[in-house]
XYZ file of C-alpha atoms in Angstrom:
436
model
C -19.385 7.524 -6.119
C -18.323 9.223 -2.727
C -17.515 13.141 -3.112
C -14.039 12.359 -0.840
C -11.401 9.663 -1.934
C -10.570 9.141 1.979
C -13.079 7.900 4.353
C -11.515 9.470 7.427
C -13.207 12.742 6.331
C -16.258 12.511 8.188
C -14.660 12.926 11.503
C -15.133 16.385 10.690
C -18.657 16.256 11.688
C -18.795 16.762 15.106
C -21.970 14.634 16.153
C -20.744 12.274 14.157
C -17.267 12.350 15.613
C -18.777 11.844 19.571
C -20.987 8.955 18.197
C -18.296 7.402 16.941
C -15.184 8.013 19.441
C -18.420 6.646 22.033
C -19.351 3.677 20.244
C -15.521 2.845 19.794
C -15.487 2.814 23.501
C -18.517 0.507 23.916
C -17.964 -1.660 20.692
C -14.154 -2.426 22.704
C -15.792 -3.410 26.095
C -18.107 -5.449 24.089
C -15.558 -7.699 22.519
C -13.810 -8.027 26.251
C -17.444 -9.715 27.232
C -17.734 -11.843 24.295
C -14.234 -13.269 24.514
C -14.457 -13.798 28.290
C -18.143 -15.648 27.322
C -17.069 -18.152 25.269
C -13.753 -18.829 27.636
C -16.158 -18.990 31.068
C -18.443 -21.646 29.278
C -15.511 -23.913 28.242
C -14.000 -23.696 31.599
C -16.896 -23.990 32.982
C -18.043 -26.949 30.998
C -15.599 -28.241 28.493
C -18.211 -29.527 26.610
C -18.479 -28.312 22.485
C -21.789 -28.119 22.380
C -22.008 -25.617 25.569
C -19.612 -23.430 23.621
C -22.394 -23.534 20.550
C -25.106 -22.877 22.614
C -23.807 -19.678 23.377
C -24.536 -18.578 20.054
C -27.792 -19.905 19.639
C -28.840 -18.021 22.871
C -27.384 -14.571 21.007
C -29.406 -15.480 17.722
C -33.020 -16.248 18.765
C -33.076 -12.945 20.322
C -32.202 -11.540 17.286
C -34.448 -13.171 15.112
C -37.507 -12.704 16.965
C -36.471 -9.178 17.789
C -35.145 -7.384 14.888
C -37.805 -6.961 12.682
C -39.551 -5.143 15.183
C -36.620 -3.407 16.472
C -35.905 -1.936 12.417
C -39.960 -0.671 12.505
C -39.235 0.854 15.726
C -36.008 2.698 15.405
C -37.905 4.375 11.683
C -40.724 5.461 14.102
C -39.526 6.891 17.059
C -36.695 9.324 18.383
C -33.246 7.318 17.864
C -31.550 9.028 20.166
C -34.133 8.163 22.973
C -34.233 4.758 21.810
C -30.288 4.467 21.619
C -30.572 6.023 25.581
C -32.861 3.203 26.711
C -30.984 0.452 25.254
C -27.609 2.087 26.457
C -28.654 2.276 29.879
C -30.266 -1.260 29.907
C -27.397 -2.986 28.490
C -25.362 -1.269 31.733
C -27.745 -2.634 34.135
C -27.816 -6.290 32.860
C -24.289 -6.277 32.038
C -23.132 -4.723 35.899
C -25.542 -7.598 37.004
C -23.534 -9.947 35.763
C -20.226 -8.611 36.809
C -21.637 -8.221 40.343
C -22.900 -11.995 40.274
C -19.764 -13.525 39.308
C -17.229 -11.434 41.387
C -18.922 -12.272 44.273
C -18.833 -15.975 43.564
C -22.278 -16.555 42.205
C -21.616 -17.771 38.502
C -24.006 -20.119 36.701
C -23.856 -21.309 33.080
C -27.379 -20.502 33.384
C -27.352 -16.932 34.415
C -24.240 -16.499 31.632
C -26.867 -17.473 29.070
C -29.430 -15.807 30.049
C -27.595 -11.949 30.212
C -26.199 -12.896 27.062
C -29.683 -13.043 25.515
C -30.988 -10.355 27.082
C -27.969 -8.113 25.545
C -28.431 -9.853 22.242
C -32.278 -8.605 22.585
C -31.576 -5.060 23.258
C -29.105 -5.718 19.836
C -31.944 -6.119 18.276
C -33.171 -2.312 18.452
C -29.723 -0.598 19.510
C -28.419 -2.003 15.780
C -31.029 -0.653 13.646
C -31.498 2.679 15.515
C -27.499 3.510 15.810
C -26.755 2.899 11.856
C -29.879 4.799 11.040
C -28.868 7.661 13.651
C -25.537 8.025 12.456
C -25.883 7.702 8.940
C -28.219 11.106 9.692
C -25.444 12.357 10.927
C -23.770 13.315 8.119
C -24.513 14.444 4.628
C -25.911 11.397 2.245
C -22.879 11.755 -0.047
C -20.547 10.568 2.630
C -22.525 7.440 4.139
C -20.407 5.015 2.049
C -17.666 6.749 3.555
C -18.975 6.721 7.181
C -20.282 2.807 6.531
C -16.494 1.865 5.595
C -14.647 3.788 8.943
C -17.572 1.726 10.580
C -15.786 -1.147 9.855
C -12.023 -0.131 11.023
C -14.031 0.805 14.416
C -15.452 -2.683 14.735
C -12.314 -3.993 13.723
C -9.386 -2.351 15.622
C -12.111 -3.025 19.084
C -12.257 -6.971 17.984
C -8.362 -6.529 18.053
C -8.239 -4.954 21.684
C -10.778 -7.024 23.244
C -9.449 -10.513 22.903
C -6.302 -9.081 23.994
C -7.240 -7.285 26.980
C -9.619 -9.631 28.199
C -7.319 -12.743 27.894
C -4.407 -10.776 30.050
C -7.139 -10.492 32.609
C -7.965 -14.235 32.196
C -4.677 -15.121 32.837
C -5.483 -14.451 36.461
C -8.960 -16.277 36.175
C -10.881 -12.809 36.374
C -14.058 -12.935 33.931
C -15.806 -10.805 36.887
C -13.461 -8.125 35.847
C -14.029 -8.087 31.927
C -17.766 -8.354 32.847
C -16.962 -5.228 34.819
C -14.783 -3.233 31.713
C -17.465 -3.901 29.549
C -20.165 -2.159 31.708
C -17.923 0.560 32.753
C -17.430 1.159 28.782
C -21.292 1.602 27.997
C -21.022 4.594 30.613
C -19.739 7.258 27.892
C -22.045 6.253 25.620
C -24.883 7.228 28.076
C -23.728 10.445 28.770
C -22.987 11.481 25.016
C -26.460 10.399 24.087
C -27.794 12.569 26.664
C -26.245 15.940 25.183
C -26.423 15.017 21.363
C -28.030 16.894 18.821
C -29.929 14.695 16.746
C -31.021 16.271 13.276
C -34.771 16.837 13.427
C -37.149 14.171 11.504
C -37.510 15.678 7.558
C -41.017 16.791 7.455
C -43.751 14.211 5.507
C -41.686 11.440 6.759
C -43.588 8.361 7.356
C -43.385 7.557 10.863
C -45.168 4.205 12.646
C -45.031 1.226 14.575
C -46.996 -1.389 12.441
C -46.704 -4.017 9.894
C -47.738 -2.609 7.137
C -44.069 -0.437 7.638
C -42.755 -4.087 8.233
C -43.611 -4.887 5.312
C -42.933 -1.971 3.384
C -38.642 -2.296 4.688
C -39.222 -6.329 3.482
C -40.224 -4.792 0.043
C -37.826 -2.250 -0.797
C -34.713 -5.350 0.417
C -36.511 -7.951 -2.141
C -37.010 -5.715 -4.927
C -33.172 -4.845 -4.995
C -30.979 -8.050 -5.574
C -27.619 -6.937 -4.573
C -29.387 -5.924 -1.349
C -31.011 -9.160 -0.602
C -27.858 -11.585 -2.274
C -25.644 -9.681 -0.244
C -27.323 -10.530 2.813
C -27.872 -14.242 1.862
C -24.102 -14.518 0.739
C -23.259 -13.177 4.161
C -25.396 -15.848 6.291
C -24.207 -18.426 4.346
C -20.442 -17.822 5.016
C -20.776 -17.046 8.504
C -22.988 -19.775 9.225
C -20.293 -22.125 7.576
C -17.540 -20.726 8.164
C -17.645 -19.865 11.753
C -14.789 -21.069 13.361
C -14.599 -18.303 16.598
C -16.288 -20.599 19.084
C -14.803 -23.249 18.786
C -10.963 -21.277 19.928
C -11.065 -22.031 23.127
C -10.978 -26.005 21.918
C -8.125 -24.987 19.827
C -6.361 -23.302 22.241
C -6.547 -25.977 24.663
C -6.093 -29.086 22.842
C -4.965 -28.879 19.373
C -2.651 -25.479 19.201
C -0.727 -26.768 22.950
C 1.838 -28.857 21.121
C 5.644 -26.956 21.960
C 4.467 -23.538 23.397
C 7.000 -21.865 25.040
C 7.152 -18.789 27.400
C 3.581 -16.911 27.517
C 2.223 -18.978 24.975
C 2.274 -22.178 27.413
C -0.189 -19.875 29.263
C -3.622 -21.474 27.065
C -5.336 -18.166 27.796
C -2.820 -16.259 25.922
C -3.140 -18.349 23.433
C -6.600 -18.383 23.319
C -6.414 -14.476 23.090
C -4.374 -14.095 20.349
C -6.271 -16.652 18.434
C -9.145 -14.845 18.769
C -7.656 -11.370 17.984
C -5.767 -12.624 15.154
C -8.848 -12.338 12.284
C -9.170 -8.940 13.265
C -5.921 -7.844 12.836
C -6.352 -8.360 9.495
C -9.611 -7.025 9.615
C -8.184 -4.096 10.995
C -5.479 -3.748 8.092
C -8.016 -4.485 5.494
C -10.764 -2.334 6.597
C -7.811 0.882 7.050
C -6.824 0.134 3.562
C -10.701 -0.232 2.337
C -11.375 3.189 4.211
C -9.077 5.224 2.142
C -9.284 3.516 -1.085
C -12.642 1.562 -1.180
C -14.528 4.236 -3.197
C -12.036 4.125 -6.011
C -12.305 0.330 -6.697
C -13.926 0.185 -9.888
C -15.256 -3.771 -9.749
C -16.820 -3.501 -6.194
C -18.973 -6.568 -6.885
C -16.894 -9.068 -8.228
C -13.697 -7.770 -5.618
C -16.592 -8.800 -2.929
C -17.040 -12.095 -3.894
C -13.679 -13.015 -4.252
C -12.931 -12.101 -0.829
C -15.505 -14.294 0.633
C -13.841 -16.964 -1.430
C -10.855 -16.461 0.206
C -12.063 -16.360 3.599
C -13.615 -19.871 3.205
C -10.356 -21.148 2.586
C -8.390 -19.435 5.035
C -11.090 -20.851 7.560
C -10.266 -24.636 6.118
C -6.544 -24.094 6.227
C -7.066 -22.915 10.040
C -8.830 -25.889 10.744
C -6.114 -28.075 9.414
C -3.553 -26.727 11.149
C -1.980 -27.850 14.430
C 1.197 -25.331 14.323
C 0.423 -22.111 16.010
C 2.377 -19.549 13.831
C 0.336 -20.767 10.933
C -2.900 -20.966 12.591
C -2.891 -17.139 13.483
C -1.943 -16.877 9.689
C -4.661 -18.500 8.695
C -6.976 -16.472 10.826
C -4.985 -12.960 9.639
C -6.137 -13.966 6.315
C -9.768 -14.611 7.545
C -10.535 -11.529 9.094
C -8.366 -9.654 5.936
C -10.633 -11.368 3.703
C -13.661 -10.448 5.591
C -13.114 -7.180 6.158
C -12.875 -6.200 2.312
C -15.919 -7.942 2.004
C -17.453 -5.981 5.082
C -16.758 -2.941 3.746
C -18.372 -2.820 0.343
C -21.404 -4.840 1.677
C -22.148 -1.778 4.229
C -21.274 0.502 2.193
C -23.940 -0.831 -0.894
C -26.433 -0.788 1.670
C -26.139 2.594 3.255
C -25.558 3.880 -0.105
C -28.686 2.400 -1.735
C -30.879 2.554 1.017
C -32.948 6.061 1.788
C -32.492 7.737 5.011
C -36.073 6.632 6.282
C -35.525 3.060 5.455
C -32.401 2.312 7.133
C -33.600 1.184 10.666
C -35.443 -1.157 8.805
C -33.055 -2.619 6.587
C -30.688 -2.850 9.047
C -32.699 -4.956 11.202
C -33.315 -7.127 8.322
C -29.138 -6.937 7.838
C -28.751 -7.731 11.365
C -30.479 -10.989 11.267
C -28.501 -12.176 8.526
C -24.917 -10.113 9.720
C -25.618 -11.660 13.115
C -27.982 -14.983 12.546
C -24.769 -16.333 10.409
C -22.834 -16.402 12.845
C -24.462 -17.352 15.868
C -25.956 -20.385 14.518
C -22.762 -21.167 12.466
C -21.236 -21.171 15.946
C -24.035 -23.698 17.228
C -23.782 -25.785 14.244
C -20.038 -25.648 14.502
C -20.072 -26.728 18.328
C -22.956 -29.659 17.019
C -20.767 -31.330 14.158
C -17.412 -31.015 16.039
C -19.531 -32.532 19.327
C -20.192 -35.257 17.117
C -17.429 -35.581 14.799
C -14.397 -33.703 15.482
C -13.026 -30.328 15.804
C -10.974 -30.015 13.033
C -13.774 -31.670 10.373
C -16.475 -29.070 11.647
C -13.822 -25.829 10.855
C -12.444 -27.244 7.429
C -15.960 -28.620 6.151
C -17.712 -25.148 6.678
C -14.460 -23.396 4.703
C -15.117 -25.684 1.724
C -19.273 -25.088 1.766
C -18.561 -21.251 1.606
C -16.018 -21.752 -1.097
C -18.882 -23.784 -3.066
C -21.608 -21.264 -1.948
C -19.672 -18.259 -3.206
C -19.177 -19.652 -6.732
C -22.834 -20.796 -7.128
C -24.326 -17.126 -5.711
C -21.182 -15.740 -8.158
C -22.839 -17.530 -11.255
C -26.751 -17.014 -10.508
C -26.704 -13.850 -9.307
C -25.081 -11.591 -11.759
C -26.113 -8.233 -10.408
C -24.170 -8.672 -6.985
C -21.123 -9.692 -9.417
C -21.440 -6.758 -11.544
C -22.418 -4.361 -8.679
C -20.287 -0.562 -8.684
C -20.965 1.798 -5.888
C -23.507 5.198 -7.108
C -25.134 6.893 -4.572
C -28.858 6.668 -4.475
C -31.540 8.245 -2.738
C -35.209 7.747 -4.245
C -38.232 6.140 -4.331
C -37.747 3.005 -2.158
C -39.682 0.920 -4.230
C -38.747 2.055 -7.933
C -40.291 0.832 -10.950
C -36.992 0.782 -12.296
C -34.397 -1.400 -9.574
C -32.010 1.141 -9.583
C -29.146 -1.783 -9.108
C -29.769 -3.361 -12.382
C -29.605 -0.120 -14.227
C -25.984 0.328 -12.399
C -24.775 -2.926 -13.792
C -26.306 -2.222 -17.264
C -24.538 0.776 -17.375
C -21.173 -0.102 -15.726
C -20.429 -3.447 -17.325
């Protein structure tokens, strides 16, 4: 267990704390471009299965990409690598302010910067968890892996928000432009940081034997690899986010009033509504997550919950209870979030972590992108609604079977370890024989 009952702690680190106060900054600006994506498609297109692409051109990035971005950030200087993917993800992201402010937007060019920035994902991911987990001592990385989560959280809140105020006055240039101009502290605080030096007899390389090796140590622990496969198969089902701007316009119109007859405003608080409750729930999980006793089964249960919040959503053609409904998903999801992060920087060793990450990244980010594909197919072909409330029942279904199967991952309690990563002994059964 965690040495400090409140997460908030490890602000006291000062590296730490400019990492994080940085990243807050960019992780905002980020959201801004990902709302104003989805939105610039539809108007651009009003087609469903436009919106879906736009997640399938994130995810084969990613997929290609991360394996090699995980064996990269274990091998070479995070900090440097963090700097080069910083300052690229300014360039292409400027580019793409520049093109469409000046009147020079293309579906085509909106896809293609959004795979390039999904690419450099790929290694930023890996390298940023490893660098900060470093950061700070190992008995606070469940602590630092659960703040993680308010930070993504409270910046998917802002973003929708701020970017759908500027959308009001048909502006994506201008949210392009935010979320460049918020990748600029980053830069300059990765410039001046002091990054802890490599522990000596560290294995350091660029091949696929060390490829391998990350695959190994993921496979050999189940809670490690059932989390991951628990989380791809909600998100893939369950993902509901691209298809808001369909909601916004055509289902969730019926007696708006005021700003809400303004379908960008609704559009923006439908998409900051799940993380307002991922924002509650991951505050609440940071101060009291390391004192829940049944981690695992807590875990599942939420994901349970979020598949049904997603299928009451989808069934839903009242506003009010539509941002209910998503409240409850990102609540849900959130809890979840923040004991699956915190299992795997607690049970991963410090030279592993690029490399499980990257694995973690296809999954945390290959869910969702294709669930927003397959989400734009079926509702292309059958209907909007049917597409959102069939994916929450699957994940209710999928939950209950990996529940019943995969009795580690139920039984799973937070312990710190740091050893051999491949035991002889998987140190996750041993916790469940001796926790049950």
């Amino acid at each position: 267990m965690t040495t400090s009952s409140s997460s908030w702690s490890v602000l006291a680190h000062r590296e730490f704390r400019l990492m994080f106060l940085t990243q807050f900054i960019v992780q905002a600006g980020a959201t801004i471009q990902v709302a104003s994506v989805d939105w610039h498609i539809w108007g651009l297109t009003h087609d469903k299965l436009a919106l879906g692409l736009v997640g399938l051109v994130r995810v084969v990035p990613i997929i290609i990409l991360s394996l090699l971005g995980g064996v990269v950030s274990d091998a070479v200087d995070r900090r440097r690598l963090l700097l080069v993917t910083q300052s690229l993800t300014l360039i292409v992201t400027a580019i793409l302010a520049i093109a469409v402010l000046s009147g020079h937007e293309s579906v085509l060019l909106i896809y293609v910067i959004t795979a390039i920035i999904a690419g450099l994902v790929a290694f930023d991911g890996p390298a940023r968890y490893a660098l900060l987990a470093s950061l700070i001592p190992v008995e606070e990385v469940g602590n630092a892996a659960r703040l993680n989560v308010v930070l993504f959280t409270v910046t998917a809140v802002l973003g929708p928000l701020v970017a759908s105020v500027i959308l009001i006055f048909k502006q994506s240039g201008f949210n392009y432009a935010l979320s460049a101009i918020a990748v600029i502290p980053s830069v300059a605080v990765l410039r001046i940081l002091v990054a802890p030096p490599v522990p000596p007899g560290e294995k350091r390389e660029i091949s696929l034997q060390a490829m391998k090796e990350g695959l190994q140590f993921i496979f050999r622990i189940p809670v490690l690899w059932s989390s991951m496969i628990m989380d791809f198969i909600a998100t893939f089902f369950a993902s509901a986010l691209a298809l808001l701007p369909v909601y916004a316009t055509e289902i969730l119109n019926k007696d708006t009033v005021g700003l809400l007859s303004f379908a960008e405003v609704r559009y923006g608080l439908l998409r900051a509504a799940p993380f307002v409750g991922a924002a509650l729930g991951a505050v609440i999980m940071a101060q009291y997550g390391s004192r829940l006793k049944q981690q695992g089964e807590i875990m599942l249960a939420a994901v349970a919950v979020y598949g049904l919040a997603t299928a009451l959503f989808g069934i839903s053609e009242i506003f009010g209870a539509s941002l209910l409904a998503l409240v409850v998903v990102g609540f849900s999801d959130s809890v979840s979030a923040s004991i699956r992060n915190a299992l795997r920087q607690v049970l991963t060793p410090s030279r592993l972590r690029g490399r499980m990450q990257s694995v973690m990244t296809i999954f945390f980010q290959g869910g969702p992108q294709l669930g927003e594909f397959e989400a734009g197919a079926l509702a292309q072909a059958t209907s909007t609604p049917f597409s959102v409330v069939s994916g929450g029942f699957f994940t209710v279904i999928a939950v209950g079977l990996i529940a019943l199967t995969i009795p580690a991952l139920r039984h799973y309690r937070e312990m710190p370890i740091e050893a051999d990563p491949l035991p002889t002994v998987d140190p996750v059964e041993s916790v469940s024989n001796t926790m049950i």
